[in-house]
Short mmCIF file of C-alpha atoms in Angstrom, two decimals:
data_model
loop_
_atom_site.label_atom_id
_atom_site.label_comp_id
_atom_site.label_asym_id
_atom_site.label_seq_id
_atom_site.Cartn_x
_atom_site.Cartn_y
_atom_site.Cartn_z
CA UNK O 1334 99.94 -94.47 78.44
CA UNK O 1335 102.53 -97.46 79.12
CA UNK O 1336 101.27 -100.70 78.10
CA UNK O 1337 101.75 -103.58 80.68
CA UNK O 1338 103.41 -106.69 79.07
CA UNK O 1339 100.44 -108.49 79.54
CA UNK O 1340 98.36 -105.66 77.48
CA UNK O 1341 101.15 -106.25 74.49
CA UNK O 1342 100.74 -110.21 74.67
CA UNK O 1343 96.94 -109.49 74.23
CA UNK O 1344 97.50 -106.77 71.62
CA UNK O 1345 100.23 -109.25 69.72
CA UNK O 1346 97.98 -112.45 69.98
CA UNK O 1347 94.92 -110.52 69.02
CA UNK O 1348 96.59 -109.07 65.78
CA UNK O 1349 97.37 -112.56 65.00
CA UNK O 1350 93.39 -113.92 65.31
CA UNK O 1351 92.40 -110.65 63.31
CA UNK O 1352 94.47 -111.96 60.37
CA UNK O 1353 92.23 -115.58 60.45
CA UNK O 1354 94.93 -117.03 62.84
CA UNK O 1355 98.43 -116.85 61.52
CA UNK O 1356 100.23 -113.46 60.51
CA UNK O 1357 103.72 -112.56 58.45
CA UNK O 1358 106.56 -111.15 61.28
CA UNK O 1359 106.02 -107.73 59.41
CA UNK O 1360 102.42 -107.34 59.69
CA UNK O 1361 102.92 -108.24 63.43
CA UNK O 1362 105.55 -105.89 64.38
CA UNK O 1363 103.49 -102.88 62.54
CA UNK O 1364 100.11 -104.00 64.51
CA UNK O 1365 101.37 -104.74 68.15
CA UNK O 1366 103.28 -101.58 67.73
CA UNK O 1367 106.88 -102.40 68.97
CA UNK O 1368 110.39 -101.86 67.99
CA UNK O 1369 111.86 -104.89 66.54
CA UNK O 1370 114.45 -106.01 69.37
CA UNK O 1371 111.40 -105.54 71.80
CA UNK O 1372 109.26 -107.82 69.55
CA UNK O 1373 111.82 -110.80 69.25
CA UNK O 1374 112.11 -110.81 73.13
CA UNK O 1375 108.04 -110.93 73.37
CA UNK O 1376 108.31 -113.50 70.65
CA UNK O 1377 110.15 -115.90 71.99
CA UNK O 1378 108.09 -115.84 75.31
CA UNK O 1379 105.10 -116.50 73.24
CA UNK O 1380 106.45 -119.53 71.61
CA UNK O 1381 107.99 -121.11 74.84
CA UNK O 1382 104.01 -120.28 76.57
CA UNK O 1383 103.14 -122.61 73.65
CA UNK O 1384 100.73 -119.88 72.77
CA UNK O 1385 101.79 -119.27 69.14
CA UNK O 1386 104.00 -121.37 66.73
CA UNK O 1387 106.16 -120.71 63.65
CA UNK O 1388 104.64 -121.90 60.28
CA UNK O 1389 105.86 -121.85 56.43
CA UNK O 1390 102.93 -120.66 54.51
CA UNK O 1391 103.76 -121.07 50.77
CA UNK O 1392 106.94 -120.44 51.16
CA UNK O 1393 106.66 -117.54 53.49
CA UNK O 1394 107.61 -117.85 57.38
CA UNK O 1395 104.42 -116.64 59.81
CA UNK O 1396 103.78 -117.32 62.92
CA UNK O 1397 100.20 -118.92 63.82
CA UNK O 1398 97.81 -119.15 67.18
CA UNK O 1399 97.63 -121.84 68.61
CA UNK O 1400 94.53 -123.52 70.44
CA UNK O 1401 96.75 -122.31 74.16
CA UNK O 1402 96.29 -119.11 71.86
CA UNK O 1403 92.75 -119.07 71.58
CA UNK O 1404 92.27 -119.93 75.04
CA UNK O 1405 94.10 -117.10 76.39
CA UNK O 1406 92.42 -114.39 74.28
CA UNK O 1407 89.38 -115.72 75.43
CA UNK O 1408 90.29 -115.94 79.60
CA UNK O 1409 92.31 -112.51 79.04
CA UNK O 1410 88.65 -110.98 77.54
CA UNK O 1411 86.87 -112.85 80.94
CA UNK O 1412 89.54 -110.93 82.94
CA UNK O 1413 89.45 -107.38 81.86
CA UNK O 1414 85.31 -108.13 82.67
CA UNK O 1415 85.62 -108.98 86.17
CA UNK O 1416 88.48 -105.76 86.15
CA UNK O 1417 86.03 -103.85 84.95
CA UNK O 1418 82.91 -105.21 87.01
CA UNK O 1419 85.35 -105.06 90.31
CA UNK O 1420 87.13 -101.46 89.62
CA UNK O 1421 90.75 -102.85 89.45
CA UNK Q 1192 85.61 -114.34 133.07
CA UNK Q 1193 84.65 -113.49 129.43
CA UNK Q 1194 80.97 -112.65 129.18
CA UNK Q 1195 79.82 -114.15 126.06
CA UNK Q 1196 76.68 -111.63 124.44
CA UNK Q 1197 74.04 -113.35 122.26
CA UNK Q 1198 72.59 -111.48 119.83
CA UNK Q 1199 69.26 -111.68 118.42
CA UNK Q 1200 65.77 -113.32 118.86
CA UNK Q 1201 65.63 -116.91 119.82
CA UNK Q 1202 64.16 -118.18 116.44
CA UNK Q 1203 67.65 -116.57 114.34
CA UNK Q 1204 70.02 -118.09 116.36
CA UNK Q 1205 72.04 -120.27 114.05
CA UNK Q 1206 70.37 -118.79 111.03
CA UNK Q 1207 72.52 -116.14 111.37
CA UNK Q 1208 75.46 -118.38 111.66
CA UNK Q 1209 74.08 -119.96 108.11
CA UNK Q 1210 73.46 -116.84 106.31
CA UNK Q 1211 77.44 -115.56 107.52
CA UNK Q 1212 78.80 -119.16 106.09
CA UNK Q 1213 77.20 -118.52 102.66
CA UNK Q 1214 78.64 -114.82 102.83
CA UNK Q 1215 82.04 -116.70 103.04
CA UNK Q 1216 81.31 -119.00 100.62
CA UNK Q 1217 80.63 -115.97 98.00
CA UNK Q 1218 83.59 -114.13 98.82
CA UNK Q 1219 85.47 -117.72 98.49
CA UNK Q 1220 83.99 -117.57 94.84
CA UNK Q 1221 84.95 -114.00 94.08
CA UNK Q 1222 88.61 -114.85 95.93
CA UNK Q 1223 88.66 -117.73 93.31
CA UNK Q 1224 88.08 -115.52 90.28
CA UNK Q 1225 90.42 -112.93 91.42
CA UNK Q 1226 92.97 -115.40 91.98
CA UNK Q 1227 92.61 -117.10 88.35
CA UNK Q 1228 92.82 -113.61 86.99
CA UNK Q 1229 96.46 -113.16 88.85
CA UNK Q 1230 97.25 -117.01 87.67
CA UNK Q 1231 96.70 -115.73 83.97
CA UNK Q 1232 98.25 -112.03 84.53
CA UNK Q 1233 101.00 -112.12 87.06
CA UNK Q 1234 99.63 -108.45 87.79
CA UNK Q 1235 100.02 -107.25 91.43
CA UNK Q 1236 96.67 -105.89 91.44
CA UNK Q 1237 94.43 -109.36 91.30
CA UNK Q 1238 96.94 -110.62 93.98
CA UNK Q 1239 96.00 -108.02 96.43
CA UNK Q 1240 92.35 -108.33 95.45
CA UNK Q 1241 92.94 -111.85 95.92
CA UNK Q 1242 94.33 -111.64 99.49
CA UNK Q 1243 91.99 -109.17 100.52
CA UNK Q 1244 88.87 -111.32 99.63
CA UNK Q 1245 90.33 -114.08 100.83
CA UNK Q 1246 90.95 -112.34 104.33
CA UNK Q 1247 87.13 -111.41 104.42
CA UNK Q 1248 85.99 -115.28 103.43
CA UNK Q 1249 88.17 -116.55 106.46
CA UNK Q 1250 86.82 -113.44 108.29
CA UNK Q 1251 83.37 -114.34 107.89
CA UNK Q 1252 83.74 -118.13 108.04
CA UNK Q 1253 85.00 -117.60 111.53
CA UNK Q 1254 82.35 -115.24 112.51
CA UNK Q 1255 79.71 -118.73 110.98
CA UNK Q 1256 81.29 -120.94 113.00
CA UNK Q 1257 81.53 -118.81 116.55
CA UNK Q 1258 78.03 -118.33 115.73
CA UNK Q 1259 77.18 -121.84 115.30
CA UNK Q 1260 79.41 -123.04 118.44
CA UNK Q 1261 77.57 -120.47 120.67
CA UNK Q 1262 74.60 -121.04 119.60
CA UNK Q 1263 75.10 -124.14 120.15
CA UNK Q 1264 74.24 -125.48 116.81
CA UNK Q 1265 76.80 -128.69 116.64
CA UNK Q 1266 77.57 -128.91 120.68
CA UNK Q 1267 76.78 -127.81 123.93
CA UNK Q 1268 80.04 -125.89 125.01
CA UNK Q 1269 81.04 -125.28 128.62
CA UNK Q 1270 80.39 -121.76 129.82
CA UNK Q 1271 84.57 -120.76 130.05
CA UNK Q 1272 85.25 -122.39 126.95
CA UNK Q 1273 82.41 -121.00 124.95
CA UNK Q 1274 83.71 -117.69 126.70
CA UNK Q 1275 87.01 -118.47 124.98
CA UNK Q 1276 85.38 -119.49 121.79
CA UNK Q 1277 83.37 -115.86 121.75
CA UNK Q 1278 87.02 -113.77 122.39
CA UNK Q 1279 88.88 -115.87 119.71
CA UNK Q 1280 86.28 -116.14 117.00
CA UNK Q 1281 85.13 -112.30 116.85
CA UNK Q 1282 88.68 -111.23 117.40
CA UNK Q 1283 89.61 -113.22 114.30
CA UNK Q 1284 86.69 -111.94 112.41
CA UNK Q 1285 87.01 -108.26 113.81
CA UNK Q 1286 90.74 -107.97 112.85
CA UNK Q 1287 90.24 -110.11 109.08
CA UNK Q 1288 87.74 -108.07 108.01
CA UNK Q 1289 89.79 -104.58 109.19
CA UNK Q 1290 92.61 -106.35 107.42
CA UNK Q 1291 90.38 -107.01 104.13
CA UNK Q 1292 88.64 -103.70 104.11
CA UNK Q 1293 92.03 -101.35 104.16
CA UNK Q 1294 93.27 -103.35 101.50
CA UNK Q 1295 90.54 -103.35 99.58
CA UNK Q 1296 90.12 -99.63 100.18
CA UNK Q 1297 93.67 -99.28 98.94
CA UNK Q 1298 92.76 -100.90 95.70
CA UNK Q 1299 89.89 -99.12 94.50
CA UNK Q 1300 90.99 -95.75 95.55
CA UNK Q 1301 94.83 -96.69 93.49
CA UNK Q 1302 96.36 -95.88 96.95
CA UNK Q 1303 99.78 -97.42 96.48
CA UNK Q 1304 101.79 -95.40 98.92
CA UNK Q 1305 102.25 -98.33 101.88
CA UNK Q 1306 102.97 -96.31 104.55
CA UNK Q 1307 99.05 -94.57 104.47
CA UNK Q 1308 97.67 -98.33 104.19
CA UNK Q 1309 99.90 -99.63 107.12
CA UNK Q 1310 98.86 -96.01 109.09
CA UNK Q 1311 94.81 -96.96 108.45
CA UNK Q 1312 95.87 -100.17 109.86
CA UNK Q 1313 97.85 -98.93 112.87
CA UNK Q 1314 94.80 -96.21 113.48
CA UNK Q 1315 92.21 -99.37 114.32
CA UNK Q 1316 95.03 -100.83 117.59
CA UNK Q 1317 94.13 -97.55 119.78
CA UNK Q 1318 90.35 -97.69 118.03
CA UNK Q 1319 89.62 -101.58 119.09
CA UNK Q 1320 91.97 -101.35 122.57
CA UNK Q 1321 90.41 -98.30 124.19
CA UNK Q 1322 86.75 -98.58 123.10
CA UNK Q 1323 84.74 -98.99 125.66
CA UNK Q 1324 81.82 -101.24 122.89
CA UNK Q 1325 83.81 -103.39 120.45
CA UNK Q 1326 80.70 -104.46 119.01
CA UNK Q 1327 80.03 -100.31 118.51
CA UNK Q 1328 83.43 -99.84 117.52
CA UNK Q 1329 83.66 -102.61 114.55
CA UNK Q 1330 80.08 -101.61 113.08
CA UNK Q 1331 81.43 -97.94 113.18
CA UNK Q 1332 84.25 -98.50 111.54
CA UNK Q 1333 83.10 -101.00 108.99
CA UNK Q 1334 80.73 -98.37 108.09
CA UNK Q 1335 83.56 -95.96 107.47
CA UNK Q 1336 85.73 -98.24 105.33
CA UNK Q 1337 82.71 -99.79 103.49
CA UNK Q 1338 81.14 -96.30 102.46
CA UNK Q 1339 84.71 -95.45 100.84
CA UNK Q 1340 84.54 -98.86 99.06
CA UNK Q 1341 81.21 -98.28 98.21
CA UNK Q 1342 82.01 -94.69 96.72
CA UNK Q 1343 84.59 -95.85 94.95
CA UNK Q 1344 82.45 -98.72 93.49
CA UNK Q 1345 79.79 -95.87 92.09
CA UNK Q 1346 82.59 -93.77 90.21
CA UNK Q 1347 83.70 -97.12 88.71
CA UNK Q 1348 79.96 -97.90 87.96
CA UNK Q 1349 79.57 -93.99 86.03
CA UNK Q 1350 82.59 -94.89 84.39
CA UNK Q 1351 82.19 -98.31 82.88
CA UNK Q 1352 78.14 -98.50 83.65
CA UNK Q 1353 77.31 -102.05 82.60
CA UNK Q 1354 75.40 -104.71 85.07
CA UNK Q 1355 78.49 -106.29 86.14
CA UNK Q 1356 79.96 -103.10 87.97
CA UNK Q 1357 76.41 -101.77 89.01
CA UNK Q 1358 75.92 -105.06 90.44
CA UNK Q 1359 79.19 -104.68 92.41
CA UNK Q 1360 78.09 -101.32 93.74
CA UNK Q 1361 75.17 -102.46 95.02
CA UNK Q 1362 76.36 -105.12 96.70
CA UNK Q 1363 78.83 -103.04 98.48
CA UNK Q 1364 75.81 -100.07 99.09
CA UNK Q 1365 73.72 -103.43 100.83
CA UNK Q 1366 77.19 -104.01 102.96
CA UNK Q 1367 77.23 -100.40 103.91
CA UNK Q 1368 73.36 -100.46 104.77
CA UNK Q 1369 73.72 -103.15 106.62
CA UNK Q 1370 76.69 -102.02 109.16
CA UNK Q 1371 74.04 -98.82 110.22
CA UNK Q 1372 71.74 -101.08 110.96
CA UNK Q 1373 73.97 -102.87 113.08
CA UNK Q 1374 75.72 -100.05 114.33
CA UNK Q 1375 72.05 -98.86 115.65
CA UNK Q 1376 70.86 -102.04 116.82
CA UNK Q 1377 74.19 -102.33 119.07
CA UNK Q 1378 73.08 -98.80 120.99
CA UNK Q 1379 70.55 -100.61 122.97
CA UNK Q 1380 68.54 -97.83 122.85
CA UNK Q 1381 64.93 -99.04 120.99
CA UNK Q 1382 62.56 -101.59 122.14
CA UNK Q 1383 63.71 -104.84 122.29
CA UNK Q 1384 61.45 -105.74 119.36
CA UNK Q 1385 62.68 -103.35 117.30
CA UNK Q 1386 66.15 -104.40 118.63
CA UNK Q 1387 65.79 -108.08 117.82
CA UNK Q 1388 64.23 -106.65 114.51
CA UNK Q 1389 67.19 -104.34 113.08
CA UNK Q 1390 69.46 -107.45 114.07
CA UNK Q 1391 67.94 -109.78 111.47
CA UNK Q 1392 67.57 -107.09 108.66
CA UNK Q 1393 71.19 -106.29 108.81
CA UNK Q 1394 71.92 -109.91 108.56
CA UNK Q 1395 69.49 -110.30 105.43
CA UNK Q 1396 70.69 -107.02 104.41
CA UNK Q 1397 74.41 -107.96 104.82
CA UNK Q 1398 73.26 -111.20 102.95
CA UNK Q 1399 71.67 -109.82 99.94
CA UNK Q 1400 74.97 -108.11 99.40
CA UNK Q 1401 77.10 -110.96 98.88
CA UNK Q 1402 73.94 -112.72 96.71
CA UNK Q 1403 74.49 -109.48 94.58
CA UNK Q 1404 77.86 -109.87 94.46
CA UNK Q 1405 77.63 -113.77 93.51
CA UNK Q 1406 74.92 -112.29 90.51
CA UNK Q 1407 77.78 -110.37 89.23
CA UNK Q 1408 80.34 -113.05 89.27
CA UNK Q 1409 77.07 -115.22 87.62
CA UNK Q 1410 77.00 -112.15 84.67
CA UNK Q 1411 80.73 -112.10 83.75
CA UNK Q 1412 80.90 -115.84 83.52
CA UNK Q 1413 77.73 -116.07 81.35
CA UNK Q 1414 78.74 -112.89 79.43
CA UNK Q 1415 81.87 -114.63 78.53
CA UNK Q 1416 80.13 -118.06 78.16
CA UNK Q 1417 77.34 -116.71 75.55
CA UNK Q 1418 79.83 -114.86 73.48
CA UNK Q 1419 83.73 -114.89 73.98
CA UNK Q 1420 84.06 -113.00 70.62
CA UNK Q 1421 81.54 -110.22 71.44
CA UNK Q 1422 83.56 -110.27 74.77
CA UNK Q 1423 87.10 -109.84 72.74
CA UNK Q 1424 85.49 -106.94 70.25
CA UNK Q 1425 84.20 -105.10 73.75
CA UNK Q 1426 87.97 -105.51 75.00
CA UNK Q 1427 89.56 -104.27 71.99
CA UNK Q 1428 87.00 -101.17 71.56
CA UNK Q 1429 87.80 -100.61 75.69
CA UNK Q 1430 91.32 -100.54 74.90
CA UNK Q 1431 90.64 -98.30 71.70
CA UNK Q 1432 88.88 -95.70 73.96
CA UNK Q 1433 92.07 -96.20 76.36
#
């Protein structure tokens, strides 16, 4: 089944709080499950949103959630309730 | 000359009016949720959800307010203009809540081909213009559309079968309960009694929908309020099952 873009934002963001907040770009593009042009276009959507930022962790590039982040996750979760709740 | 027909025993006349305003109100609130869900998404779906609650709040918020002007709740109006008040109000109402109820039919039964929604539309011109009872006619219908809704509204319920959506199906089962009773009362064929009688349950009836409807708003905002993680693990097992 197709995945709307707003699923893969969820899935991509999600991945990212599942690893305690920030990620490496490898371990993202093998959990949200997208070919790497794909990913770079969703990336850079996600960083202009504000909802995730790029961070050196010793050494290592990764990108982190940010508190926008957080708060989508958690009004994306309220959404797919009243979905749910209303049959949509 | 417009003959203006007042429902009801004397004692309900402008609670009726009340108990339509708060139905508005509710569907205001459910319009609002739907909408913030479309804000957040972009996704067509909570737009059309959006418009079509929307359509019923304005629908019913007319229906309060020609209640409350005939009734005479805020003003004494002139017989021709409360005559006009009576044609406008219920024709708003009548024609809003058609609107509201194909879309929302639409929705829950994934009916995305246009043409059959703008067809159930068309179907109501000939069913409104040449009946001889609009009052009959509206109930009748209403009935129709709201037992689809409803139907649809128990499949989602034996699929997801939390509170939330059994909430939402009985709402819309109260909605549906309360057109017959309307649809009966406007056959003048009982007592007057049990006339004036059917014509307040249906309105308490029609009532305790939208309160059920406003509980499961209540439920996903607490549900999420409580526990926004156990909310995200039940999204991400959903999505698993998906």
């Amino acid at each position: 089944m197709k995945r709307a873009k707003i699923d893969i934002v969820y899935d991509m963001l999600k991945a990212i709080e599942e690893k305690g907040g920030r990620i490496l770009p490898t371990h993202l593009l093998y959990k949200s499950n997208l070919s790497h042009q794909r990913m770079k276009i969703y990336l850079e959507e996600l960083k202009q949103r504000k909802l995730i930022v790029e961070t050196d962790h010793k050494g290592k590039m990764m990108f982190a959630l940010t508190d926008e982040g957080r708060k989508f996750l958690q009004d994306f979760a309220k959404v797919k309730e009243f979905t749910e709740a209303f049959g949509l | 000359m417009i003959n203006v027909y007042l429902h009801g025993p004397h004692w309900f006349l402008g609670v009726d009016a009340a108990l339509e305003a708060l139905a508005g109100v509710i569907a205001l609130l459910v319009a609002f949720a739907s909408y913030k869900a479309w804000r957040l998404t972009g996704e067509r779906k909570y737009g059309w959800f959006t418009v079509s609650i929307s359509l019923l709040t304005v629908s019913f918020l007319s229906r309060a307010l020609t209640d409350a002007l005939l009734r005479e709740v805020f003003i004494k109006l002139p017989e021709r203009i409360a005559g006009l008040v009576f044609y406008a109000g219920y024709v708003t109402h009548i024609m809003l809540a058609f609107l509201g109820y194909i879309i929302l039919i639409a929705i829950t039964h994934k009916i995305h081909d246009r043409r059959i929604v703008a067809l159930l539309f068309l179907t109501l011109v000939p069913s409104l213009l040449m009946s001889g009872s609009y009052y009959r006619t509206f109930y009748g219908l209403s009935l129709v559309f709201l037992a689809f809704i409803t139907l649809a509204y128990y499949q989602n319920y034996k699929r997801v079968g939390n509170k939330a959506s059994a909430l939402v199906f009985e709402a819309f089962a109260l909605l549906t309960a309360a057109q017959v009773q309307f649809l009966v009362q406007g056959f003048y064929i009982l007592s007057t009694q049990a006339w004036n009688f059917l014509f307040v349950t249906a309105h308490v009836t029609q009532t305790l929908g939208f309160v059920f409807l406003l509980a499961a708003l209540l439920r996903l905002k607490s549900a999420a309020a409580r526990n926004p993680k156990v909310v995200c693990v039940q999204v991400v097992r959903l999505k698993r099952q998906v």
